[in-house]
């Protein structure tokens, strides 16, 4: 948690120096909403096409937004807007390395061939749908919004892992796009809480919407909507995407 909060504060403080007008802030929020909503809808559609099935059970589940992350983001932006500390950008890379190390250690303890196999076809198909849907969204919005292709793909392929994707994109493309990546993936997670309980569809399609968050933050939603039988598939999908994101996001940024 301390590493994550430090990263959020640093990137938002860095970005605060860039968001010097209301028009820039408005565009950032609008683009973030466009990306997150499009990712959810396109990924859901791809998941339905891949699975070719419709689920039956639906239930209402509510998640709690991590308000401390939002507060840290706002405070960092305000500090950055009124101060000019030139070394702030240099702090992102070492903080990101610490986060990657911590996540790698924790993930390595639980991800095994057995855990992936236990998720079976549902988890694998959900991951495939998430990757295809996010890629298609990144390609389309790059053209529609005039965002560079590599940056657009990186933003879309964050899979809801905003604490990693935001700082990584900022490191390669600057603080403005780092904030775009952070907000887009944060909103994707929050949309998962809101829309999944009311969406009819196959387990593969519903799980794919949550991206990497299905193994932890949004897991209760899927247990409520799909039942405990699909908890392993949700965890498997989240684990697979958590491994893929730190590879794919930096890769597309260097294309």
PDB file of C-alpha atoms in Angstrom:
ATOM      1  CA  UNK A   1       0.000   0.000   0.000  1.00  0.00           C
ATOM      2  CA  UNK A   2       2.703   2.631   0.840  1.00  0.00           C
ATOM      3  CA  UNK A   3       4.444   1.971  -2.496  1.00  0.00           C
ATOM      4  CA  UNK A   4       1.176   2.296  -4.401  1.00  0.00           C
ATOM      5  CA  UNK A   5       0.238   5.551  -2.654  1.00  0.00           C
ATOM      6  CA  UNK A   6       3.720   6.975  -3.280  1.00  0.00           C
ATOM      7  CA  UNK A   7       3.404   6.159  -6.984  1.00  0.00           C
ATOM      8  CA  UNK A   8      -0.047   7.721  -7.254  1.00  0.00           C
ATOM      9  CA  UNK A   9       1.069  10.868  -5.455  1.00  0.00           C
ATOM     10  CA  UNK A  10       4.219  11.204  -7.571  1.00  0.00           C
ATOM     11  CA  UNK A  11       2.487  10.738 -10.923  1.00  0.00           C
ATOM     12  CA  UNK A  12      -0.387  13.073 -10.015  1.00  0.00           C
ATOM     13  CA  UNK A  13       2.014  15.721  -8.702  1.00  0.00           C
ATOM     14  CA  UNK A  14       4.037  15.399 -11.900  1.00  0.00           C
ATOM     15  CA  UNK A  15       0.877  15.652 -13.976  1.00  0.00           C
ATOM     16  CA  UNK A  16      -0.331  18.664 -11.998  1.00  0.00           C
ATOM     17  CA  UNK A  17       2.315  20.725 -13.709  1.00  0.00           C
ATOM     18  CA  UNK A  18       0.864  19.731 -17.084  1.00  0.00           C
ATOM     19  CA  UNK A  19      -2.856  20.245 -16.356  1.00  0.00           C
ATOM     20  CA  UNK A  20      -2.683  24.005 -16.164  1.00  0.00           C
ATOM     21  CA  UNK A  21      -6.057  24.795 -17.725  1.00  0.00           C
ATOM     22  CA  UNK A  22      -9.665  23.707 -17.364  1.00  0.00           C
ATOM     23  CA  UNK A  23      -9.742  22.562 -20.985  1.00  0.00           C
ATOM     24  CA  UNK A  24      -6.907  20.102 -20.373  1.00  0.00           C
ATOM     25  CA  UNK A  25      -8.618  18.714 -17.285  1.00  0.00           C
ATOM     26  CA  UNK A  26     -11.932  18.395 -19.131  1.00  0.00           C
ATOM     27  CA  UNK A  27     -10.308  16.621 -22.054  1.00  0.00           C
ATOM     28  CA  UNK A  28      -8.485  14.240 -19.717  1.00  0.00           C
ATOM     29  CA  UNK A  29     -11.696  13.253 -17.941  1.00  0.00           C
ATOM     30  CA  UNK A  30     -13.641  12.934 -21.212  1.00  0.00           C
ATOM     31  CA  UNK A  31     -10.959  10.756 -22.809  1.00  0.00           C
ATOM     32  CA  UNK A  32     -10.746   8.582 -19.695  1.00  0.00           C
ATOM     33  CA  UNK A  33     -14.499   8.012 -19.749  1.00  0.00           C
ATOM     34  CA  UNK A  34     -14.431   7.264 -23.473  1.00  0.00           C
ATOM     35  CA  UNK A  35     -11.670   4.694 -23.064  1.00  0.00           C
ATOM     36  CA  UNK A  36     -13.129   2.962 -20.018  1.00  0.00           C
ATOM     37  CA  UNK A  37     -16.673   2.702 -21.382  1.00  0.00           C
ATOM     38  CA  UNK A  38     -15.482   1.545 -24.807  1.00  0.00           C
ATOM     39  CA  UNK A  39     -13.166  -1.066 -23.281  1.00  0.00           C
ATOM     40  CA  UNK A  40     -15.979  -2.523 -21.189  1.00  0.00           C
ATOM     41  CA  UNK A  41     -18.458  -2.667 -24.092  1.00  0.00           C
ATOM     42  CA  UNK A  42     -16.055  -3.995 -26.725  1.00  0.00           C
ATOM     43  CA  UNK A  43     -14.534  -6.566 -24.375  1.00  0.00           C
ATOM     44  CA  UNK A  44     -18.002  -7.761 -23.387  1.00  0.00           C
ATOM     45  CA  UNK A  45     -18.984  -8.118 -27.054  1.00  0.00           C
ATOM     46  CA  UNK A  46     -15.811 -10.055 -27.865  1.00  0.00           C
ATOM     47  CA  UNK A  47     -16.401 -12.309 -24.873  1.00  0.00           C
ATOM     48  CA  UNK A  48     -19.917 -13.074 -26.084  1.00  0.00           C
ATOM     49  CA  UNK A  49     -18.659 -13.870 -29.576  1.00  0.00           C
ATOM     50  CA  UNK A  50     -15.955 -16.149 -28.236  1.00  0.00           C
ATOM     51  CA  UNK A  51     -18.172 -18.018 -25.794  1.00  0.00           C
ATOM     52  CA  UNK A  52     -21.331 -18.060 -27.926  1.00  0.00           C
ATOM     53  CA  UNK A  53     -23.501 -18.441 -24.858  1.00  0.00           C
ATOM     54  CA  UNK A  54     -25.678 -16.563 -22.424  1.00  0.00           C
ATOM     55  CA  UNK A  55     -25.648 -16.834 -18.657  1.00  0.00           C
ATOM     56  CA  UNK A  56     -28.794 -16.967 -16.540  1.00  0.00           C
ATOM     57  CA  UNK A  57     -28.074 -15.835 -13.002  1.00  0.00           C
ATOM     58  CA  UNK A  58     -27.896 -12.164 -12.158  1.00  0.00           C
ATOM     59  CA  UNK A  59     -27.505 -10.515  -8.787  1.00  0.00           C
ATOM     60  CA  UNK A  60     -26.692  -7.111  -7.406  1.00  0.00           C
ATOM     61  CA  UNK A  61     -23.234  -6.640  -5.884  1.00  0.00           C
ATOM     62  CA  UNK A  62     -21.661  -3.441  -4.690  1.00  0.00           C
ATOM     63  CA  UNK A  63     -18.013  -2.583  -4.425  1.00  0.00           C
ATOM     64  CA  UNK A  64     -16.343   0.121  -2.388  1.00  0.00           C
ATOM     65  CA  UNK A  65     -14.179   2.569  -4.295  1.00  0.00           C
ATOM     66  CA  UNK A  66     -10.657   2.962  -2.893  1.00  0.00           C
ATOM     67  CA  UNK A  67     -11.196   6.579  -1.838  1.00  0.00           C
ATOM     68  CA  UNK A  68      -7.686   6.873  -0.447  1.00  0.00           C
ATOM     69  CA  UNK A  69      -6.347   6.465  -3.992  1.00  0.00           C
ATOM     70  CA  UNK A  70      -8.589   9.237  -5.318  1.00  0.00           C
ATOM     71  CA  UNK A  71      -7.691  11.553  -2.440  1.00  0.00           C
ATOM     72  CA  UNK A  72      -3.989  10.902  -3.031  1.00  0.00           C
ATOM     73  CA  UNK A  73      -4.454  11.622  -6.738  1.00  0.00           C
ATOM     74  CA  UNK A  74      -6.219  14.935  -6.058  1.00  0.00           C
ATOM     75  CA  UNK A  75      -3.724  16.075  -3.417  1.00  0.00           C
ATOM     76  CA  UNK A  76      -0.806  15.216  -5.675  1.00  0.00           C
ATOM     77  CA  UNK A  77      -2.346  17.127  -8.574  1.00  0.00           C
ATOM     78  CA  UNK A  78      -2.957  20.219  -6.433  1.00  0.00           C
ATOM     79  CA  UNK A  79       0.597  20.171  -5.078  1.00  0.00           C
ATOM     80  CA  UNK A  80       1.988  19.722  -8.583  1.00  0.00           C
ATOM     81  CA  UNK A  81      -0.157  22.535  -9.970  1.00  0.00           C
ATOM     82  CA  UNK A  82       1.223  25.065  -7.482  1.00  0.00           C
ATOM     83  CA  UNK A  83       4.812  23.878  -7.172  1.00  0.00           C
ATOM     84  CA  UNK A  84       7.548  23.137  -9.645  1.00  0.00           C
ATOM     85  CA  UNK A  85       9.864  20.355  -8.468  1.00  0.00           C
ATOM     86  CA  UNK A  86      11.969  19.245 -11.453  1.00  0.00           C
ATOM     87  CA  UNK A  87      13.079  15.915  -9.950  1.00  0.00           C
ATOM     88  CA  UNK A  88       9.559  14.545  -9.430  1.00  0.00           C
ATOM     89  CA  UNK A  89       9.573  12.701 -12.744  1.00  0.00           C
ATOM     90  CA  UNK A  90      12.806  10.943 -11.796  1.00  0.00           C
ATOM     91  CA  UNK A  91      11.124   9.324  -8.795  1.00  0.00           C
ATOM     92  CA  UNK A  92       8.632   7.342 -10.882  1.00  0.00           C
ATOM     93  CA  UNK A  93      11.038   4.713 -12.220  1.00  0.00           C
ATOM     94  CA  UNK A  94      12.470   3.517  -8.880  1.00  0.00           C
ATOM     95  CA  UNK A  95       8.987   3.495  -7.322  1.00  0.00           C
ATOM     96  CA  UNK A  96       7.720   1.439 -10.253  1.00  0.00           C
ATOM     97  CA  UNK A  97      10.560  -1.059  -9.813  1.00  0.00           C
ATOM     98  CA  UNK A  98       9.644  -1.527  -6.162  1.00  0.00           C
ATOM     99  CA  UNK A  99       5.984  -2.093  -7.055  1.00  0.00           C
ATOM    100  CA  UNK A 100       6.875  -4.609  -9.788  1.00  0.00           C
ATOM    101  CA  UNK A 101       9.105  -6.526  -7.371  1.00  0.00           C
ATOM    102  CA  UNK A 102       6.421  -6.697  -4.682  1.00  0.00           C
ATOM    103  CA  UNK A 103       3.754  -7.831  -7.147  1.00  0.00           C
ATOM    104  CA  UNK A 104       6.095 -10.384  -8.696  1.00  0.00           C
ATOM    105  CA  UNK A 105       6.844 -11.945  -5.321  1.00  0.00           C
ATOM    106  CA  UNK A 106       3.208 -12.108  -4.250  1.00  0.00           C
ATOM    107  CA  UNK A 107       1.976 -13.456  -7.597  1.00  0.00           C
ATOM    108  CA  UNK A 108       4.745 -16.032  -7.841  1.00  0.00           C
ATOM    109  CA  UNK A 109       3.547 -17.659  -4.634  1.00  0.00           C
ATOM    110  CA  UNK A 110       0.092 -18.464  -5.939  1.00  0.00           C
ATOM    111  CA  UNK A 111       0.302 -18.857  -9.715  1.00  0.00           C
ATOM    112  CA  UNK A 112       0.983 -22.436 -10.749  1.00  0.00           C
ATOM    113  CA  UNK A 113       0.063 -24.626 -13.689  1.00  0.00           C
ATOM    114  CA  UNK A 114      -2.443 -26.310 -11.410  1.00  0.00           C
ATOM    115  CA  UNK A 115      -4.139 -23.017 -10.496  1.00  0.00           C
ATOM    116  CA  UNK A 116      -4.367 -21.999 -14.150  1.00  0.00           C
ATOM    117  CA  UNK A 117      -5.667 -25.408 -15.224  1.00  0.00           C
ATOM    118  CA  UNK A 118      -8.278 -25.324 -12.467  1.00  0.00           C
ATOM    119  CA  UNK A 119      -9.794 -22.227 -14.049  1.00  0.00           C
ATOM    120  CA  UNK A 120     -10.200 -24.250 -17.208  1.00  0.00           C
ATOM    121  CA  UNK A 121     -11.594 -22.964 -20.442  1.00  0.00           C
ATOM    122  CA  UNK A 122     -13.614 -20.150 -18.862  1.00  0.00           C
ATOM    123  CA  UNK A 123     -10.612 -18.347 -17.366  1.00  0.00           C
ATOM    124  CA  UNK A 124      -8.515 -18.744 -20.502  1.00  0.00           C
ATOM    125  CA  UNK A 125     -11.284 -17.590 -22.820  1.00  0.00           C
ATOM    126  CA  UNK A 126     -12.010 -14.608 -20.583  1.00  0.00           C
ATOM    127  CA  UNK A 127      -8.353 -13.568 -20.719  1.00  0.00           C
ATOM    128  CA  UNK A 128      -8.334 -13.933 -24.497  1.00  0.00           C
ATOM    129  CA  UNK A 129     -11.480 -11.815 -24.803  1.00  0.00           C
ATOM    130  CA  UNK A 130      -9.997  -9.156 -22.509  1.00  0.00           C
ATOM    131  CA  UNK A 131      -6.816  -8.920 -24.577  1.00  0.00           C
ATOM    132  CA  UNK A 132      -8.635  -8.811 -27.921  1.00  0.00           C
ATOM    133  CA  UNK A 133     -11.295  -6.358 -26.749  1.00  0.00           C
ATOM    134  CA  UNK A 134      -8.780  -3.985 -25.176  1.00  0.00           C
ATOM    135  CA  UNK A 135      -6.537  -4.112 -28.242  1.00  0.00           C
ATOM    136  CA  UNK A 136      -9.420  -3.325 -30.599  1.00  0.00           C
ATOM    137  CA  UNK A 137     -10.464  -0.413 -28.396  1.00  0.00           C
ATOM    138  CA  UNK A 138      -6.930   0.959 -28.296  1.00  0.00           C
ATOM    139  CA  UNK A 139      -6.661   0.769 -32.077  1.00  0.00           C
ATOM    140  CA  UNK A 140     -10.039   2.434 -32.674  1.00  0.00           C
ATOM    141  CA  UNK A 141      -9.672   5.265 -30.152  1.00  0.00           C
ATOM    142  CA  UNK A 142      -6.185   6.041 -31.376  1.00  0.00           C
ATOM    143  CA  UNK A 143      -7.776   7.085 -34.661  1.00  0.00           C
ATOM    144  CA  UNK A 144     -10.883   8.720 -33.198  1.00  0.00           C
ATOM    145  CA  UNK A 145      -9.170  10.730 -30.452  1.00  0.00           C
ATOM    146  CA  UNK A 146      -5.822  11.370 -32.090  1.00  0.00           C
ATOM    147  CA  UNK A 147      -3.809   9.565 -29.410  1.00  0.00           C
ATOM    148  CA  UNK A 148      -0.562   7.910 -30.508  1.00  0.00           C
ATOM    149  CA  UNK A 149      -1.087   4.237 -31.345  1.00  0.00           C
ATOM    150  CA  UNK A 150       1.444   2.879 -28.873  1.00  0.00           C
ATOM    151  CA  UNK A 151       0.119   5.047 -26.037  1.00  0.00           C
ATOM    152  CA  UNK A 152      -3.504   4.229 -26.869  1.00  0.00           C
ATOM    153  CA  UNK A 153      -2.789   0.492 -26.831  1.00  0.00           C
ATOM    154  CA  UNK A 154      -0.916   0.769 -23.539  1.00  0.00           C
ATOM    155  CA  UNK A 155      -3.801   2.680 -21.937  1.00  0.00           C
ATOM    156  CA  UNK A 156      -6.355   0.138 -23.151  1.00  0.00           C
ATOM    157  CA  UNK A 157      -4.274  -2.918 -22.238  1.00  0.00           C
ATOM    158  CA  UNK A 158      -3.867  -1.876 -18.607  1.00  0.00           C
ATOM    159  CA  UNK A 159      -6.657  -4.338 -17.693  1.00  0.00           C
ATOM    160  CA  UNK A 160      -7.839  -2.222 -14.772  1.00  0.00           C
ATOM    161  CA  UNK A 161      -4.416  -2.280 -13.098  1.00  0.00           C
ATOM    162  CA  UNK A 162      -4.196   1.478 -12.767  1.00  0.00           C
ATOM    163  CA  UNK A 163      -1.429   1.584 -10.147  1.00  0.00           C
ATOM    164  CA  UNK A 164       0.940  -0.068 -12.622  1.00  0.00           C
ATOM    165  CA  UNK A 165      -0.279   1.218 -15.977  1.00  0.00           C
ATOM    166  CA  UNK A 166      -0.473   4.900 -14.997  1.00  0.00           C
ATOM    167  CA  UNK A 167       3.142   5.240 -13.811  1.00  0.00           C
ATOM    168  CA  UNK A 168       4.451   3.043 -16.640  1.00  0.00           C
ATOM    169  CA  UNK A 169       2.770   5.127 -19.344  1.00  0.00           C
ATOM    170  CA  UNK A 170       3.941   8.321 -17.617  1.00  0.00           C
ATOM    171  CA  UNK A 171       7.505   7.060 -17.668  1.00  0.00           C
ATOM    172  CA  UNK A 172       7.413   6.484 -21.428  1.00  0.00           C
ATOM    173  CA  UNK A 173       4.957   9.119 -22.676  1.00  0.00           C
ATOM    174  CA  UNK A 174       4.813  11.850 -20.020  1.00  0.00           C
ATOM    175  CA  UNK A 175       2.567  12.709 -17.062  1.00  0.00           C
ATOM    176  CA  UNK A 176      -0.535  13.685 -19.045  1.00  0.00           C
ATOM    177  CA  UNK A 177      -0.860  10.273 -20.663  1.00  0.00           C
ATOM    178  CA  UNK A 178       0.103   8.665 -17.377  1.00  0.00           C
ATOM    179  CA  UNK A 179      -2.925  10.293 -15.762  1.00  0.00           C
ATOM    180  CA  UNK A 180      -5.067   9.202 -18.716  1.00  0.00           C
ATOM    181  CA  UNK A 181      -3.933   5.600 -18.218  1.00  0.00           C
ATOM    182  CA  UNK A 182      -4.516   5.787 -14.472  1.00  0.00           C
ATOM    183  CA  UNK A 183      -8.038   7.228 -14.707  1.00  0.00           C
ATOM    184  CA  UNK A 184      -9.053   4.946 -17.584  1.00  0.00           C
ATOM    185  CA  UNK A 185      -8.112   1.795 -15.726  1.00  0.00           C
ATOM    186  CA  UNK A 186      -9.494   3.046 -12.418  1.00  0.00           C
ATOM    187  CA  UNK A 187     -12.822   3.744 -14.115  1.00  0.00           C
ATOM    188  CA  UNK A 188     -12.754   0.316 -15.762  1.00  0.00           C
ATOM    189  CA  UNK A 189     -12.588  -1.288 -12.330  1.00  0.00           C
ATOM    190  CA  UNK A 190     -15.405   0.902 -10.999  1.00  0.00           C
ATOM    191  CA  UNK A 191     -17.573   0.196 -14.050  1.00  0.00           C
ATOM    192  CA  UNK A 192     -17.108  -3.507 -13.383  1.00  0.00           C
ATOM    193  CA  UNK A 193     -18.732  -3.056  -9.977  1.00  0.00           C
ATOM    194  CA  UNK A 194     -21.612  -1.116 -11.511  1.00  0.00           C
ATOM    195  CA  UNK A 195     -22.478  -2.924 -14.749  1.00  0.00           C
ATOM    196  CA  UNK A 196     -21.543  -6.592 -14.333  1.00  0.00           C
ATOM    197  CA  UNK A 197     -24.368  -7.387 -11.871  1.00  0.00           C
ATOM    198  CA  UNK A 198     -26.892  -6.200 -14.457  1.00  0.00           C
ATOM    199  CA  UNK A 199     -25.339  -7.637 -17.637  1.00  0.00           C
ATOM    200  CA  UNK A 200     -26.753 -10.862 -19.086  1.00  0.00           C
ATOM    201  CA  UNK A 201     -24.098 -12.959 -20.698  1.00  0.00           C
ATOM    202  CA  UNK A 202     -21.749 -15.888 -20.573  1.00  0.00           C
ATOM    203  CA  UNK A 203     -19.278 -16.252 -17.686  1.00  0.00           C
ATOM    204  CA  UNK A 204     -16.425 -15.686 -20.132  1.00  0.00           C
ATOM    205  CA  UNK A 205     -17.855 -12.361 -21.288  1.00  0.00           C
ATOM    206  CA  UNK A 206     -18.619 -11.090 -17.801  1.00  0.00           C
ATOM    207  CA  UNK A 207     -15.259 -12.101 -16.344  1.00  0.00           C
ATOM    208  CA  UNK A 208     -13.368 -10.531 -19.257  1.00  0.00           C
ATOM    209  CA  UNK A 209     -14.846  -7.120 -18.416  1.00  0.00           C
ATOM    210  CA  UNK A 210     -13.019  -7.003 -15.073  1.00  0.00           C
ATOM    211  CA  UNK A 211      -9.574  -7.577 -16.555  1.00  0.00           C
ATOM    212  CA  UNK A 212      -6.832  -8.215 -14.017  1.00  0.00           C
ATOM    213  CA  UNK A 213      -9.048  -7.088 -11.117  1.00  0.00           C
ATOM    214  CA  UNK A 214     -11.091 -10.307 -11.114  1.00  0.00           C
ATOM    215  CA  UNK A 215      -8.597 -12.085  -8.884  1.00  0.00           C
ATOM    216  CA  UNK A 216      -8.989  -9.650  -5.989  1.00  0.00           C
ATOM    217  CA  UNK A 217     -10.873  -6.331  -6.002  1.00  0.00           C
ATOM    218  CA  UNK A 218     -13.859  -7.330  -8.138  1.00  0.00           C
ATOM    219  CA  UNK A 219     -13.865 -11.036  -7.230  1.00  0.00           C
ATOM    220  CA  UNK A 220     -16.835 -10.618  -4.822  1.00  0.00           C
ATOM    221  CA  UNK A 221     -18.912  -9.269  -7.706  1.00  0.00           C
ATOM    222  CA  UNK A 222     -18.293 -12.389  -9.761  1.00  0.00           C
ATOM    223  CA  UNK A 223     -18.949 -14.733  -6.856  1.00  0.00           C
ATOM    224  CA  UNK A 224     -22.264 -12.946  -6.309  1.00  0.00           C
ATOM    225  CA  UNK A 225     -23.276 -12.854  -9.967  1.00  0.00           C
ATOM    226  CA  UNK A 226     -21.962 -16.201 -11.222  1.00  0.00           C
ATOM    227  CA  UNK A 227     -21.723 -18.220  -8.028  1.00  0.00           C
ATOM    228  CA  UNK A 228     -18.758 -19.745  -6.238  1.00  0.00           C
ATOM    229  CA  UNK A 229     -18.294 -22.294  -9.012  1.00  0.00           C
ATOM    230  CA  UNK A 230     -16.755 -19.531 -11.121  1.00  0.00           C
ATOM    231  CA  UNK A 231     -14.484 -18.079  -8.457  1.00  0.00           C
ATOM    232  CA  UNK A 232     -11.533 -20.173  -9.664  1.00  0.00           C
ATOM    233  CA  UNK A 233     -12.089 -19.038 -13.252  1.00  0.00           C
ATOM    234  CA  UNK A 234     -12.181 -15.407 -12.108  1.00  0.00           C
ATOM    235  CA  UNK A 235      -8.985 -15.799 -10.114  1.00  0.00           C
ATOM    236  CA  UNK A 236      -7.287 -17.625 -12.981  1.00  0.00           C
ATOM    237  CA  UNK A 237      -8.215 -14.854 -15.424  1.00  0.00           C
ATOM    238  CA  UNK A 238      -6.914 -12.189 -13.063  1.00  0.00           C
ATOM    239  CA  UNK A 239      -3.660 -14.034 -12.437  1.00  0.00           C
ATOM    240  CA  UNK A 240      -2.977 -14.549 -16.128  1.00  0.00           C
ATOM    241  CA  UNK A 241      -3.602 -10.905 -16.970  1.00  0.00           C
ATOM    242  CA  UNK A 242      -1.540  -9.741 -13.987  1.00  0.00           C
ATOM    243  CA  UNK A 243       1.397 -11.625 -15.475  1.00  0.00           C
ATOM    244  CA  UNK A 244       0.726 -10.359 -19.006  1.00  0.00           C
ATOM    245  CA  UNK A 245       0.242  -6.636 -18.264  1.00  0.00           C
ATOM    246  CA  UNK A 246       3.812  -5.875 -17.039  1.00  0.00           C
ATOM    247  CA  UNK A 247       5.107  -7.470 -20.235  1.00  0.00           C
ATOM    248  CA  UNK A 248       2.648  -6.144 -22.813  1.00  0.00           C
ATOM    249  CA  UNK A 249       2.265  -2.527 -21.643  1.00  0.00           C
ATOM    250  CA  UNK A 250       6.003  -1.625 -21.706  1.00  0.00           C
ATOM    251  CA  UNK A 251       6.353  -3.604 -24.940  1.00  0.00           C
ATOM    252  CA  UNK A 252       3.715  -1.661 -26.880  1.00  0.00           C
ATOM    253  CA  UNK A 253       5.104   1.618 -25.546  1.00  0.00           C
ATOM    254  CA  UNK A 254       8.485   0.881 -27.111  1.00  0.00           C
ATOM    255  CA  UNK A 255       7.114  -0.009 -30.544  1.00  0.00           C
TER     256      UNK A 255
END
